[in-house]
Amino acid sequence: MAAADLARLSGLSEEELDRIESYELTPDANLVKRLAQNLGLHPERLQASAQKSFFPQYPAGRSVEDLYVEMLVLGDDFLMNGYVIGCSETGKGAVVDPGFEAEKLLKAIETANLEIEVILLTHGHPDHIGALSEICQATEAPALINKADMPVLGGLSSKIEGNLVEGETVSVGNHEFIAKSTSGHTDGGMSLIHKHVAFVGDAIFAGSLGGTRKSNNYEQQRRSVAENILSLDEAVQLYPGHGPATTVGEEKENNPFFD
């Protein structure tokens, strides 16, 4: 739905809608209900989101036996989550979405005493690949992304050495991650799914959904997340590209974009 149409149906000016989108204006309960109805969202959950009454129980995630996961909040004015992950038994590791601050990522790798074997990119937006060149050079590890996102990478496309393919498995020591499509936010958006955790990029956030600007991309986003993320066991931890970690169960109960 076009912003102008949503504003008109909800009794808002486009300026007011812009202010809501940029978190400068908090709508009252009646307006939240109208917005939810016009957008096809769950009204009570949207109200909880507007009031910031939902927050995940373990925002930094919980430990998993033999799997090392460090969430690194990277950036300055604009923040994102990059991850260093590893197999505790073998010392093999991976970097997921090296967005900014290469030195911070490299320090985390050194502290964890990991040998980085692969760099995994959930998608190709600049805030998720800003430190890619430095991490590739320092670790000599190949970087993988779904080929549909190659056009987004610009000059950094030369750093890519492999394709993340739907259904294929990436091994990190003794741990396996299945690449599953969560396209919509970008054409080649992928999530990396382990039996206990999933790295979901900007596909889904705690109580929210990755941004899109076209209705067909939005519907694709909702569908791919519902099919490939929210169908997982409710205890699976979701590590997103921004904001706190959450779980499948928490999102099924609280995310307004899903029934």
Coordinates of C-alpha atoms in Angstrom, one line a residue:
M1 CA 0.0 0.0 0.0
A2 CA 1.3 3.4 -0.9
A3 CA 2.1 5.7 2.0
A4 CA -0.4 8.3 0.7
D5 CA -3.2 5.7 0.7
L6 CA -2.3 4.5 4.2
A7 CA -2.3 8.0 5.5
R8 CA -5.6 8.8 4.0
L9 CA -7.3 5.6 5.2
S10 CA -5.9 6.1 8.7
G11 CA -6.9 9.8 9.0
L12 CA -3.3 11.0 8.9
S13 CA -1.2 13.4 7.0
E14 CA 1.8 12.0 5.1
E15 CA 4.0 14.0 7.4
E16 CA 2.4 12.4 10.5
L17 CA 2.9 9.0 9.0
D18 CA 6.6 9.8 8.3
R19 CA 7.0 10.9 11.9
I20 CA 5.5 7.6 13.1
E21 CA 7.9 5.6 10.8
S22 CA 10.8 7.5 12.2
Y23 CA 9.7 7.0 15.8
E24 CA 9.2 10.8 16.3
L25 CA 5.4 10.3 17.0
T26 CA 3.8 7.6 19.1
P27 CA 0.3 6.9 17.9
D28 CA -2.6 6.5 20.4
A29 CA -4.4 3.2 20.7
N30 CA -7.2 4.1 18.3
L31 CA -4.8 5.1 15.6
V32 CA -2.7 1.9 16.1
K33 CA -5.9 -0.1 15.6
R34 CA -6.7 1.7 12.4
L35 CA -3.1 1.3 11.1
A36 CA -3.2 -2.4 12.0
Q37 CA -6.5 -2.9 10.2
N38 CA -5.4 -1.1 7.1
L39 CA -2.1 -2.9 7.0
G40 CA -3.4 -6.4 7.8
L41 CA -1.4 -6.6 11.1
H42 CA -2.4 -8.0 14.5
P43 CA -3.8 -5.0 16.4
E44 CA -3.0 -6.0 20.0
R45 CA 0.6 -7.0 19.1
L46 CA 1.1 -3.8 17.1
Q47 CA -0.2 -1.8 20.2
A48 CA 2.3 -3.7 22.4
S49 CA 5.1 -2.8 19.9
A50 CA 4.0 0.9 19.9
Q51 CA 4.1 0.9 23.7
K52 CA 7.4 -1.0 23.8
S53 CA 5.9 -3.5 26.2
F54 CA 7.5 -6.5 24.4
F55 CA 11.2 -7.2 24.9
P56 CA 12.8 -10.6 24.4
Q57 CA 13.8 -12.5 27.5
Y58 CA 17.4 -13.1 26.5
P59 CA 18.4 -10.1 24.3
A60 CA 22.0 -11.3 23.9
G61 CA 21.0 -14.9 23.4
R62 CA 21.7 -18.0 25.5
S63 CA 24.6 -20.3 25.4
V64 CA 24.4 -23.5 23.4
E65 CA 26.6 -26.4 24.2
D66 CA 29.8 -26.6 22.1
L67 CA 28.6 -23.6 20.0
Y68 CA 30.3 -20.2 20.5
V69 CA 28.2 -17.2 19.5
E70 CA 29.3 -13.6 20.1
M71 CA 26.9 -10.8 19.1
L72 CA 28.9 -7.6 18.4
V73 CA 27.0 -4.4 18.1
L74 CA 29.0 -2.6 15.4
G75 CA 28.9 1.0 14.1
D76 CA 28.6 4.5 15.4
D77 CA 25.5 6.5 14.6
F78 CA 24.0 3.5 12.7
L79 CA 24.2 0.2 14.6
M80 CA 24.1 -3.4 13.4
N81 CA 24.8 -6.8 14.7
G82 CA 27.8 -8.8 13.4
Y83 CA 28.6 -12.2 14.8
V84 CA 31.6 -14.3 15.5
I85 CA 30.6 -18.0 15.8
G86 CA 32.6 -21.1 16.4
C87 CA 32.8 -24.7 17.3
S88 CA 34.2 -25.0 20.8
E89 CA 35.5 -28.5 20.2
T90 CA 37.5 -27.9 17.0
G91 CA 38.3 -24.2 17.3
K92 CA 36.9 -23.6 13.8
G93 CA 34.9 -20.4 13.3
A94 CA 32.9 -18.1 11.0
V95 CA 32.0 -14.5 10.8
V96 CA 28.4 -13.5 10.0
D97 CA 27.8 -10.1 8.5
P98 CA 30.9 -8.0 9.1
G99 CA 29.2 -4.7 8.9
F100 CA 31.6 -2.2 10.5
E101 CA 34.6 -2.0 12.9
A102 CA 37.0 -4.7 11.5
E103 CA 39.3 -4.2 14.5
K104 CA 36.5 -5.1 16.9
L105 CA 35.6 -8.2 15.0
L106 CA 39.3 -9.3 14.7
K107 CA 39.8 -8.7 18.5
A108 CA 36.7 -11.0 19.2
I109 CA 38.2 -13.7 16.9
E110 CA 41.5 -13.5 18.7
T111 CA 39.9 -13.6 22.1
A112 CA 37.8 -16.6 21.2
N113 CA 41.0 -18.3 19.7
L114 CA 39.1 -19.3 16.5
E115 CA 40.4 -20.1 13.1
I116 CA 37.9 -18.5 10.7
E117 CA 37.1 -20.7 7.8
V118 CA 34.2 -18.8 6.2
I119 CA 32.5 -15.4 6.1
L120 CA 28.7 -15.7 5.7
L121 CA 26.6 -12.8 4.4
T122 CA 22.9 -12.9 5.0
H123 CA 22.5 -10.1 2.4
G124 CA 24.4 -7.5 0.6
H125 CA 23.3 -4.1 2.1
P126 CA 26.2 -1.8 2.9
D127 CA 25.7 -1.9 6.7
H128 CA 26.3 -5.7 6.6
I129 CA 29.4 -5.7 4.5
G130 CA 31.3 -2.6 5.5
A131 CA 34.3 -4.4 7.0
L132 CA 34.2 -7.3 4.5
S133 CA 37.4 -6.4 2.8
E134 CA 39.4 -6.2 6.0
I135 CA 38.0 -9.4 7.4
C136 CA 38.7 -11.3 4.2
Q137 CA 42.3 -10.0 4.1
A138 CA 43.0 -10.8 7.8
T139 CA 41.4 -14.2 7.9
E140 CA 42.0 -15.4 4.3
A141 CA 38.6 -17.0 4.6
P142 CA 36.2 -17.1 1.6
A143 CA 33.1 -15.0 1.7
L144 CA 29.7 -16.5 0.7
I145 CA 26.4 -14.8 -0.3
N146 CA 23.4 -15.7 -2.4
K147 CA 24.2 -14.8 -6.0
A148 CA 21.0 -12.8 -6.3
D149 CA 22.5 -10.2 -4.0
M150 CA 25.7 -9.8 -6.0
P151 CA 24.5 -6.6 -7.7
V152 CA 24.0 -4.9 -4.3
L153 CA 27.7 -5.4 -3.3
G154 CA 29.2 -2.9 -5.7
G155 CA 33.0 -3.1 -5.7
L156 CA 33.0 -5.6 -2.8
S157 CA 31.6 -8.3 -5.2
S158 CA 35.2 -9.2 -6.0
K159 CA 35.5 -10.5 -2.4
I160 CA 32.9 -13.2 -2.9
E161 CA 34.2 -16.7 -3.5
G162 CA 31.0 -18.8 -3.2
N163 CA 27.2 -18.9 -3.5
L164 CA 24.9 -19.6 -0.6
V165 CA 22.3 -21.9 -2.1
E166 CA 18.9 -22.7 -0.7
G167 CA 19.0 -26.0 1.2
E168 CA 22.7 -26.4 1.2
T169 CA 24.7 -26.9 4.4
V170 CA 27.6 -24.9 5.6
S171 CA 29.8 -26.5 8.2
V172 CA 31.6 -24.7 11.0
G173 CA 33.6 -27.3 12.8
N174 CA 31.2 -29.9 14.0
H175 CA 28.2 -27.6 13.6
E176 CA 26.0 -27.4 10.5
F177 CA 24.0 -24.4 9.2
I178 CA 21.4 -24.8 6.5
A179 CA 21.0 -21.9 4.1
K180 CA 17.3 -21.0 3.7
S181 CA 15.9 -18.2 1.6
T182 CA 14.3 -15.3 3.5
S183 CA 14.1 -13.0 0.5
G184 CA 12.1 -9.8 0.4
H185 CA 14.3 -7.4 2.2
T186 CA 16.7 -8.2 -0.6
D187 CA 16.3 -10.6 -3.5
G188 CA 19.0 -12.9 -2.2
G189 CA 18.4 -12.6 1.5
M190 CA 19.3 -15.8 3.3
S191 CA 19.2 -17.1 6.9
L192 CA 21.6 -19.6 8.4
I193 CA 19.8 -22.2 10.4
H194 CA 21.3 -24.4 13.1
K195 CA 19.2 -26.8 15.2
H196 CA 19.4 -24.3 18.2
V197 CA 20.0 -20.9 16.6
A198 CA 19.4 -19.0 13.3
F199 CA 21.2 -16.0 11.9
V200 CA 18.4 -14.1 10.2
G201 CA 19.9 -10.9 9.0
D202 CA 17.2 -8.3 8.3
A203 CA 14.5 -10.8 7.6
I204 CA 12.9 -10.5 11.0
F205 CA 13.6 -8.5 14.1
A206 CA 12.2 -8.8 17.7
G207 CA 8.6 -7.7 17.2
S208 CA 9.1 -6.5 13.7
L209 CA 10.0 -7.3 10.1
G210 CA 12.8 -6.3 7.8
G211 CA 11.9 -3.3 5.7
T212 CA 10.7 -3.4 2.1
R213 CA 9.3 -0.7 -0.2
K214 CA 7.3 -2.7 -2.7
S215 CA 4.2 -4.7 -1.9
N216 CA 5.3 -7.9 -3.7
N217 CA 8.6 -7.8 -1.7
Y218 CA 6.7 -7.3 1.5
E219 CA 4.5 -10.3 0.8
Q220 CA 7.5 -12.3 -0.1
Q221 CA 9.2 -11.3 3.1
R222 CA 6.3 -12.4 5.3
R223 CA 5.9 -15.6 3.4
S224 CA 9.6 -16.6 3.5
V225 CA 9.9 -15.8 7.2
A226 CA 6.7 -17.7 8.0
E227 CA 7.8 -20.8 6.0
N228 CA 11.5 -20.9 6.9
I229 CA 11.8 -19.2 10.3
L230 CA 8.6 -19.4 12.3
S231 CA 8.1 -23.0 11.3
L232 CA 11.2 -23.9 13.4
D233 CA 11.1 -25.2 17.0
E234 CA 9.9 -22.5 19.3
A235 CA 13.1 -22.7 21.3
V236 CA 15.3 -21.8 18.4
Q237 CA 17.1 -18.5 19.1
L238 CA 17.0 -15.8 16.3
Y239 CA 20.0 -13.6 15.9
P240 CA 19.0 -10.6 13.8
G241 CA 21.0 -7.9 12.0
H242 CA 19.7 -5.2 14.3
G243 CA 18.3 -5.1 17.8
P244 CA 18.0 -7.9 20.4
A245 CA 18.1 -11.6 19.9
T246 CA 14.7 -13.3 20.2
T247 CA 13.2 -16.8 19.8
V248 CA 10.8 -18.4 17.4
G249 CA 8.3 -18.8 20.2
E250 CA 8.5 -15.2 21.3
E251 CA 7.9 -14.0 17.7
K252 CA 5.0 -16.3 17.1
E253 CA 3.4 -14.8 20.3
N254 CA 4.3 -11.2 19.9
N255 CA 5.2 -10.2 16.3
P256 CA 2.3 -8.1 14.8
F257 CA 3.2 -9.2 11.2
F258 CA 2.1 -12.7 11.9
D259 CA -1.0 -14.3 13.3

